[in-house]
XYZ file of C-alpha atoms in Angstrom:
559
model
C 69.602 4.989 -58.781
C 70.073 8.612 -59.826
C 72.760 10.022 -57.524
C 70.622 13.053 -56.788
C 67.969 10.774 -55.324
C 70.558 8.932 -53.236
C 71.279 12.215 -51.445
C 67.682 12.316 -50.209
C 66.871 8.626 -49.830
C 66.814 7.181 -46.331
C 68.030 3.913 -47.890
C 71.512 5.388 -48.375
C 74.100 6.096 -45.689
C 76.034 9.368 -45.931
C 79.701 8.719 -45.087
C 82.141 11.636 -45.104
C 85.846 11.057 -45.707
C 88.923 13.075 -46.468
C 89.487 13.223 -50.216
C 92.697 11.256 -49.581
C 90.648 8.341 -48.261
C 88.747 6.068 -50.602
C 86.059 3.428 -50.384
C 86.586 0.155 -52.225
C 84.759 0.306 -55.542
C 84.057 4.013 -55.105
C 84.158 4.599 -58.858
C 80.588 3.290 -59.062
C 79.347 4.907 -55.820
C 77.445 8.196 -55.745
C 79.586 10.895 -54.178
C 79.829 14.637 -53.579
C 83.157 16.441 -53.356
C 83.381 19.399 -50.966
C 86.036 22.118 -50.988
C 88.478 19.932 -52.940
C 89.383 18.004 -49.800
C 86.345 16.093 -48.530
C 84.220 13.425 -50.163
C 80.730 12.353 -49.125
C 79.810 8.839 -50.273
C 76.182 7.703 -50.491
C 76.126 3.973 -49.727
C 73.180 1.672 -50.406
C 72.287 0.138 -47.039
C 71.478 -3.198 -48.679
C 75.035 -3.499 -49.979
C 77.074 -2.477 -46.919
C 77.262 -3.406 -43.212
C 74.750 -1.764 -40.825
C 75.722 1.647 -39.493
C 78.011 1.419 -36.476
C 80.933 3.354 -35.096
C 83.147 0.286 -35.210
C 82.521 -0.309 -38.922
C 82.592 3.259 -40.227
C 84.601 5.228 -37.626
C 82.880 7.963 -35.631
C 84.592 10.833 -37.445
C 83.123 9.648 -40.770
C 79.504 9.443 -39.584
C 77.877 12.881 -40.014
C 77.075 14.538 -36.705
C 73.737 16.296 -36.288
C 73.360 19.989 -35.508
C 70.419 22.100 -34.395
C 69.472 25.760 -34.098
C 70.626 27.751 -31.063
C 67.712 30.025 -30.185
C 66.261 30.368 -26.912
C 68.444 48.039 -27.831
C 71.078 45.427 -29.119
C 72.686 47.499 -31.961
C 73.294 50.638 -29.971
C 75.051 48.953 -27.073
C 77.242 47.002 -29.506
C 78.481 50.233 -31.108
C 76.720 49.440 -34.381
C 74.320 52.400 -34.448
C 77.213 54.849 -34.119
C 79.182 53.403 -37.020
C 76.007 53.359 -39.131
C 75.190 57.014 -38.491
C 78.324 58.924 -37.490
C 79.685 61.270 -40.109
C 82.859 60.016 -41.796
C 81.823 56.438 -41.012
C 78.236 55.779 -42.149
C 78.923 52.078 -42.594
C 76.211 49.697 -43.737
C 78.000 46.639 -45.064
C 78.138 47.940 -48.634
C 79.769 45.416 -50.970
C 79.995 42.724 -48.278
C 78.133 39.425 -48.554
C 76.752 37.839 -45.387
C 76.092 34.120 -45.769
C 73.555 32.172 -43.710
C 73.215 28.381 -43.471
C 70.084 27.651 -41.519
C 66.362 26.919 -41.776
C 65.834 29.071 -44.868
C 64.480 32.596 -45.316
C 61.160 34.320 -45.905
C 62.602 36.128 -48.905
C 59.415 38.165 -49.533
C 59.914 39.997 -46.215
C 60.517 43.745 -46.550
C 63.588 43.323 -44.338
C 65.383 41.808 -47.338
C 64.395 44.351 -49.977
C 65.910 47.478 -51.444
C 63.918 50.719 -51.499
C 62.827 49.954 -55.081
C 61.310 46.642 -53.967
C 64.025 44.428 -55.453
C 65.697 41.770 -53.350
C 68.965 42.165 -51.466
C 69.343 38.380 -51.616
C 71.889 37.458 -54.286
C 71.257 33.697 -54.223
C 69.443 30.941 -52.348
C 70.470 27.288 -52.383
C 67.573 25.200 -51.116
C 69.186 21.861 -50.283
C 65.811 20.370 -49.401
C 64.303 20.801 -52.881
C 65.239 17.909 -55.147
C 65.447 19.166 -58.732
C 68.019 19.130 -61.505
C 68.797 22.826 -60.924
C 71.790 22.131 -58.703
C 74.476 24.762 -58.095
C 77.701 24.278 -60.029
C 79.795 21.613 -58.339
C 76.924 20.044 -56.372
C 74.655 17.120 -57.193
C 71.595 18.109 -55.169
C 69.305 20.941 -54.150
C 67.918 23.874 -56.127
C 69.622 27.227 -56.659
C 67.717 30.471 -57.186
C 69.464 33.560 -58.540
C 68.778 37.186 -57.675
C 67.104 37.677 -61.062
C 64.713 34.804 -60.351
C 63.965 36.113 -56.863
C 63.313 39.627 -58.206
C 61.011 38.221 -60.860
C 59.101 36.201 -58.253
C 58.625 39.287 -56.076
C 56.811 40.989 -58.941
C 54.224 38.202 -59.105
C 50.976 37.931 -57.184
C 52.147 34.636 -55.667
C 55.971 34.762 -55.405
C 56.263 31.239 -54.003
C 54.750 29.792 -57.139
C 58.000 30.878 -58.826
C 60.533 30.592 -55.991
C 59.022 28.123 -53.490
C 61.641 28.631 -50.761
C 60.145 28.800 -47.277
C 61.351 29.078 -43.712
C 58.934 26.875 -41.813
C 60.791 27.436 -38.539
C 61.593 31.146 -38.763
C 65.061 30.892 -37.208
C 66.955 31.643 -40.419
C 64.722 34.615 -41.241
C 65.290 36.167 -37.819
C 69.060 35.700 -38.083
C 69.254 37.360 -41.484
C 67.072 40.253 -40.330
C 69.142 40.906 -37.194
C 72.409 40.772 -39.122
C 71.392 42.524 -42.332
C 67.752 43.642 -42.286
C 66.761 46.793 -44.187
C 65.579 49.805 -42.215
C 61.887 49.907 -41.288
C 61.249 53.367 -39.851
C 57.600 52.673 -39.070
C 58.510 49.707 -36.850
C 61.719 51.282 -35.523
C 63.922 48.485 -36.886
C 67.221 48.264 -38.702
C 69.647 45.368 -39.056
C 73.322 45.625 -38.185
C 74.480 45.781 -41.824
C 71.430 47.044 -43.765
C 73.234 47.429 -47.104
C 75.082 44.114 -47.152
C 74.244 41.507 -49.764
C 72.585 38.376 -48.427
C 73.221 34.764 -49.485
C 71.255 31.869 -48.030
C 71.527 28.101 -47.830
C 68.427 26.320 -46.597
C 69.882 23.194 -45.033
C 68.419 19.798 -45.838
C 66.849 17.997 -42.842
C 68.839 15.076 -41.459
C 67.885 11.632 -42.748
C 65.704 9.456 -40.545
C 68.280 6.664 -40.212
C 70.757 9.139 -38.719
C 68.150 10.650 -36.406
C 67.349 7.127 -35.212
C 71.041 6.274 -34.803
C 71.523 9.237 -32.448
C 68.045 9.004 -30.837
C 67.141 12.543 -31.884
C 63.757 13.662 -30.601
C 60.893 13.443 -33.078
C 60.168 16.895 -34.480
C 63.537 18.374 -33.494
C 65.318 20.528 -36.065
C 68.383 18.543 -37.152
C 70.917 19.040 -39.931
C 73.740 16.785 -41.108
C 77.393 17.691 -40.858
C 78.098 16.934 -44.525
C 75.306 19.272 -45.674
C 76.753 22.024 -43.479
C 80.176 21.508 -45.069
C 78.560 21.735 -48.490
C 76.754 24.941 -47.495
C 79.987 26.595 -46.366
C 81.709 25.530 -49.576
C 78.813 26.882 -51.680
C 78.829 30.281 -49.954
C 82.594 30.572 -50.326
C 82.390 29.669 -54.031
C 79.574 32.178 -54.532
C 81.627 34.953 -52.936
C 84.598 34.043 -55.136
C 82.409 34.072 -58.231
C 81.024 37.502 -57.343
C 84.382 38.868 -56.188
C 82.969 39.811 -52.786
C 84.146 39.602 -49.191
C 82.162 37.063 -47.179
C 81.025 36.918 -43.558
C 79.600 33.548 -42.501
C 76.958 33.493 -39.767
C 76.777 30.053 -38.147
C 74.041 29.806 -35.529
C 73.727 26.037 -35.314
C 75.593 23.690 -33.030
C 75.921 20.240 -31.525
C 77.285 18.381 -28.522
C 78.454 15.578 -30.807
C 82.124 15.401 -31.631
C 85.340 17.015 -30.518
C 84.699 20.191 -28.470
C 88.105 21.681 -29.188
C 90.000 22.919 -32.212
C 90.904 19.472 -33.557
C 87.595 18.402 -35.073
C 87.021 18.166 -38.807
C 84.615 21.120 -38.999
C 86.802 23.275 -36.750
C 89.779 22.581 -39.010
C 87.797 23.511 -42.131
C 86.533 26.751 -40.581
C 90.055 27.652 -39.459
C 91.155 27.354 -43.086
C 88.325 29.648 -44.227
C 89.351 32.206 -41.595
C 92.888 32.399 -42.956
C 91.707 33.454 -46.417
C 91.621 37.085 -47.482
C 88.303 38.915 -47.033
C 86.636 36.068 -45.172
C 85.172 36.081 -41.659
C 83.305 33.495 -39.606
C 81.022 34.159 -36.611
C 79.761 31.161 -34.622
C 77.245 31.046 -31.771
C 78.574 29.216 -28.707
C 75.186 27.694 -27.882
C 72.919 27.788 -24.847
C 74.146 24.759 -22.894
C 75.822 26.308 -19.828
C 72.861 25.595 -17.570
C 71.698 22.358 -19.229
C 73.833 20.048 -17.035
C 75.032 18.161 -20.097
C 78.779 18.404 -19.405
C 80.850 16.479 -16.878
C 84.517 17.100 -16.161
C 86.370 14.497 -14.169
C 89.684 12.849 -13.519
C 91.257 9.668 -12.267
C 94.684 8.657 -11.035
C 96.366 5.269 -10.893
C 94.361 2.965 -8.657
C 91.266 5.208 -8.519
C 88.026 5.487 -10.470
C 85.454 8.214 -11.105
C 81.743 7.503 -10.817
C 79.650 9.610 -13.198
C 75.936 9.624 -12.412
C 73.319 10.369 -15.080
C 69.739 11.067 -14.056
C 67.169 9.808 -16.552
C 63.981 11.517 -15.377
C 61.559 9.348 -17.392
C 61.661 6.119 -19.359
C 62.734 6.944 -22.912
C 63.742 5.433 -26.243
C 67.424 6.213 -25.870
C 70.313 8.658 -25.736
C 74.064 8.745 -26.244
C 77.019 9.835 -24.106
C 80.491 10.748 -25.318
C 83.651 10.588 -23.202
C 86.668 12.406 -24.624
C 90.196 12.022 -23.303
C 93.461 13.484 -24.531
C 95.750 11.509 -26.791
C 97.947 10.621 -23.815
C 95.036 9.009 -21.962
C 93.255 5.680 -22.323
C 90.172 5.027 -20.210
C 87.707 2.172 -19.883
C 84.260 2.031 -18.315
C 81.764 -0.089 -16.461
C 78.065 0.693 -16.063
C 75.694 0.295 -13.118
C 71.934 0.340 -13.667
C 69.361 2.019 -11.384
C 68.546 -1.396 -9.852
C 72.202 -2.099 -9.118
C 72.941 -4.527 -11.956
C 76.574 -4.140 -12.997
C 78.207 -4.348 -16.398
C 81.814 -5.080 -15.354
C 84.707 -3.062 -16.705
C 84.580 -3.334 -20.479
C 87.994 -4.006 -22.056
C 89.282 -1.599 -24.690
C 88.764 -3.122 -28.128
C 88.881 -0.573 -30.925
C 86.790 -1.059 -34.040
C 84.514 -3.534 -32.282
C 81.194 -2.572 -30.722
C 80.424 -4.213 -27.382
C 76.802 -4.823 -26.415
C 75.230 -5.633 -23.053
C 71.614 -6.096 -22.026
C 70.468 -5.251 -18.511
C 67.811 -7.888 -17.871
C 65.772 -6.240 -15.112
C 65.634 -2.902 -16.924
C 65.293 -4.385 -20.424
C 67.899 -1.793 -21.449
C 70.658 -2.408 -23.987
C 73.948 -0.526 -23.818
C 76.394 -0.255 -26.728
C 80.007 0.742 -26.075
C 82.473 1.811 -28.764
C 86.104 2.651 -28.023
C 88.146 4.721 -30.478
C 91.717 5.757 -29.821
C 91.699 8.908 -31.904
C 91.786 9.931 -35.535
C 94.369 11.767 -37.601
C 92.916 15.163 -36.645
C 92.117 15.183 -32.944
C 94.112 12.145 -31.750
C 91.813 11.988 -28.728
C 90.273 8.899 -27.232
C 86.507 8.624 -27.616
C 84.236 6.307 -25.678
C 80.800 6.422 -27.267
C 78.011 4.912 -25.159
C 74.478 4.340 -26.423
C 71.623 3.656 -24.003
C 68.684 1.930 -25.725
C 65.331 2.005 -23.848
C 66.826 3.223 -20.545
C 64.444 3.228 -17.588
C 64.032 6.155 -15.237
C 66.625 6.486 -12.492
C 70.329 7.027 -11.886
C 72.634 5.313 -14.363
C 76.274 5.250 -13.264
C 79.283 5.131 -15.563
C 82.450 4.199 -13.698
C 85.604 5.436 -15.440
C 88.869 3.507 -15.012
C 92.425 4.564 -15.938
C 94.194 2.244 -18.362
C 97.091 4.501 -19.289
C 97.121 8.098 -18.110
C 99.252 11.196 -17.584
C 96.893 13.774 -16.072
C 93.831 11.483 -16.056
C 91.318 14.201 -16.980
C 88.351 13.698 -19.296
C 85.189 15.427 -20.508
C 81.787 13.847 -21.041
C 78.856 15.260 -23.003
C 75.184 14.420 -23.287
C 73.271 15.463 -26.423
C 72.293 19.088 -26.938
C 68.996 20.041 -25.275
C 66.955 20.203 -28.470
C 67.731 16.580 -29.338
C 66.717 14.856 -26.103
C 63.303 13.200 -25.903
C 63.203 13.501 -22.093
C 65.216 15.394 -19.498
C 68.582 13.725 -18.945
C 71.459 15.303 -17.033
C 74.655 14.680 -15.080
C 74.051 14.740 -11.327
C 77.415 16.484 -10.796
C 77.620 18.586 -13.928
C 80.153 21.264 -14.862
C 79.017 24.483 -16.634
C 82.488 25.197 -18.039
C 83.546 24.056 -21.536
C 79.902 23.959 -22.619
C 80.594 25.538 -26.012
C 78.702 23.721 -28.744
C 80.581 22.325 -31.728
C 82.088 23.947 -33.829
C 82.563 27.099 -31.704
C 85.737 25.663 -30.172
C 87.546 26.245 -33.483
C 90.699 28.321 -33.108
C 90.226 31.240 -35.542
C 86.507 31.983 -36.010
C 84.782 34.453 -33.725
C 82.977 32.383 -31.091
C 80.180 34.605 -29.829
C 78.526 34.244 -26.441
C 75.569 36.212 -25.164
C 74.603 38.682 -22.454
C 71.468 40.613 -21.509
C 71.906 44.118 -22.895
C 68.730 45.423 -21.243
C 69.814 44.545 -17.700
C 73.552 44.620 -18.418
C 73.616 41.179 -16.835
C 74.683 37.717 -17.832
C 72.712 35.366 -20.048
C 73.064 32.289 -17.890
C 72.374 29.826 -20.710
C 75.238 31.108 -22.876
C 77.868 28.431 -23.452
C 80.960 28.894 -21.297
C 84.603 28.380 -22.139
C 87.226 27.571 -22.440
C 87.537 25.048 -25.230
C 88.617 21.619 -24.027
C 92.107 22.277 -25.399
C 92.420 25.519 -23.433
C 91.738 28.142 -26.130
C 89.992 31.264 -24.835
C 86.406 30.977 -26.046
C 84.031 32.718 -26.342
C 86.059 35.482 -27.959
C 83.471 38.021 -26.791
C 79.760 38.319 -26.085
C 76.959 40.240 -27.803
C 73.301 40.896 -26.909
C 71.356 37.630 -26.799
C 68.189 38.322 -24.797
C 64.950 39.664 -26.311
C 66.605 40.962 -29.474
C 64.027 42.790 -31.622
C 63.531 41.299 -35.086
C 60.929 40.647 -37.782
C 59.820 37.041 -38.166
C 58.950 34.848 -41.129
C 55.388 36.208 -41.347
C 56.529 39.837 -41.286
C 55.409 40.401 -37.715
C 57.905 41.758 -35.189
C 58.942 39.893 -32.083
C 61.892 39.019 -29.862
C 64.631 36.422 -30.186
C 66.675 35.015 -27.311
C 69.756 32.826 -27.589
C 73.326 33.007 -28.767
C 72.003 32.715 -32.328
C 70.949 36.359 -32.008
C 74.382 37.278 -30.639
C 76.101 35.587 -33.592
C 73.853 37.461 -36.038
C 74.680 40.815 -34.429
C 78.361 39.895 -34.557
C 78.127 38.903 -38.236
C 76.613 42.289 -39.047
C 79.309 44.036 -37.022
C 81.979 42.070 -38.904
C 80.484 43.188 -42.217
C 80.749 46.830 -41.101
C 84.310 46.371 -39.898
C 85.254 44.495 -43.079
C 83.828 47.375 -45.142
C 85.825 49.914 -43.104
C 89.064 47.934 -43.432
C 88.700 47.622 -47.203
C 87.313 51.065 -48.097
C 88.993 53.279 -45.496
C 92.249 51.475 -44.719
C 92.599 49.879 -48.171
C 93.299 46.656 -46.275
C 92.408 44.100 -48.935
C 94.119 41.213 -47.188
C 91.994 41.481 -44.041
C 90.722 38.132 -42.788
C 88.736 36.688 -39.920
C 91.737 36.488 -37.615
C 92.522 40.177 -38.047
C 88.881 41.214 -37.630
C 88.596 39.094 -34.499
C 91.649 40.767 -33.002
C 90.274 44.217 -33.832
C 86.932 43.415 -32.216
C 88.602 41.921 -29.142
C 90.670 45.097 -28.838
C 87.469 47.154 -28.813
C 85.470 45.116 -26.314
C 83.952 46.759 -23.254
C 84.961 45.171 -19.968
C 83.178 45.253 -16.641
C 85.139 46.861 -13.818
C 84.505 44.030 -11.358
C 85.662 41.186 -13.614
C 88.976 39.742 -14.691
C 89.494 39.183 -18.427
C 89.631 36.942 -20.314
C 87.092 34.784 -18.510
C 84.959 31.759 -19.264
C 81.659 33.657 -19.462
C 82.541 36.676 -21.645
C 85.906 35.861 -23.163
C 87.632 39.203 -23.712
C 84.538 41.348 -23.125
C 81.421 42.764 -24.782
C 81.170 43.601 -28.470
C 81.673 47.287 -29.373
C 82.557 47.736 -33.047
C 82.658 51.539 -32.721
C 85.352 51.322 -30.053
C 87.244 48.821 -32.208
C 87.367 51.385 -35.032
C 88.387 54.185 -32.654
C 91.222 52.062 -31.321
C 92.400 51.272 -34.849
C 92.378 54.969 -35.735
C 94.604 55.719 -32.760
C 97.272 53.168 -33.662
């Protein structure tokens, strides 16, 4: 088979490894290298064992991510730095990169005054042609010249058929970098920044089935997200431009701290000159999808999960530190007990509850080279309605603490939640990464909290979110050109990305700081945050405070 087709075919597994790891006979296997350090192999399902955590290792199976949506510029200090004399920042010369659902590129929000596009490139991963970007074996790349030419035609999409069926990506790009529309009283945070877009390829059906992702849910694969980040970084290098990445997708799958594969990759991007990364922390604080517990020698912890309706299935992840080893038993709603399951790594253990006709799969993993944490991955297949209890036992412990996560809200077919949930450490992956700006949300109109905004800290104790930005009813044009409101930490991340572009421009043009990176920009923005008089900082809800890029610049001037 043509390797390009293997990328799209549901008959091929996507397995992501470090470039140092190899698969036997890989010379003849279709593969995609990413960032000179990762390799995605496309394996014919008829020639390899069925997909399982025991066979392929959880870290190598792509996780699935979804979108995080659920007066803003002025309160964030952006309007003042756009308009104040001696500043007048607009993101000139800065590229803002989006990896999301696509973009309605015809929208006036993405055009210059002469009608030409401000979009410098689009990589549509979902369109299978031979016009792949350099270094990639799939998707279709459109250049600025091609986009400009399409805009001059009566039917632009006949020439550049990129669409944003969902609208999420279009709204993000408009909030972060939309051109001024005086008639509709709109302007993006960085209205003169260049825009680069990756339309992410939808997750394959076999992977959606493996994780029991709800039919119709927006879902993207981890390996395609890695490829998108690599593409945007390469594009910025090719054009000699600074880059701000806006990441407004997230997941509850995987390590919720700084040790995961994606967190490590993003940390590396943040250390590079003239690069910045803004990540939404998600909207899971009130979803009841996180449990924090602990055991000591001779005790157990009973974790109750309420399944509100019969459903096809769902997964649960238990994460313990490298010093801890736990085991579990499971009790069904009718009282049938799966006794304590011994810890066997690399071997999936299966049990069928006869009265419920429910099958449970349990996989133990004692860490990988990055996170070194224990993972217990539990899959419930055809669970009936009622309270399912997971009893956690200590095998070898120091502090005995653990975190458990249910899937992100958008993935669940029915309502499922922990009876005794914990709203802390509800940051979606990868916002627990150490160096990117993890952006939470607040309600700028009421000056109140946005209760859905993911709360910190990361599971390894890093202060996240770094700060919060407006996330409720943020005014923005949509994919059809009509104006509306967007709620969710996606909007907050977009505002932050625009603010970073302005601050990057100021550092480079005014301070001649050409080695500025995401870590330095984050520290500058943290230094400028507004803090409420009745709160202690940092805290789990707002991190170090509320975004104010104007105050950040004032503070830098006074140093």
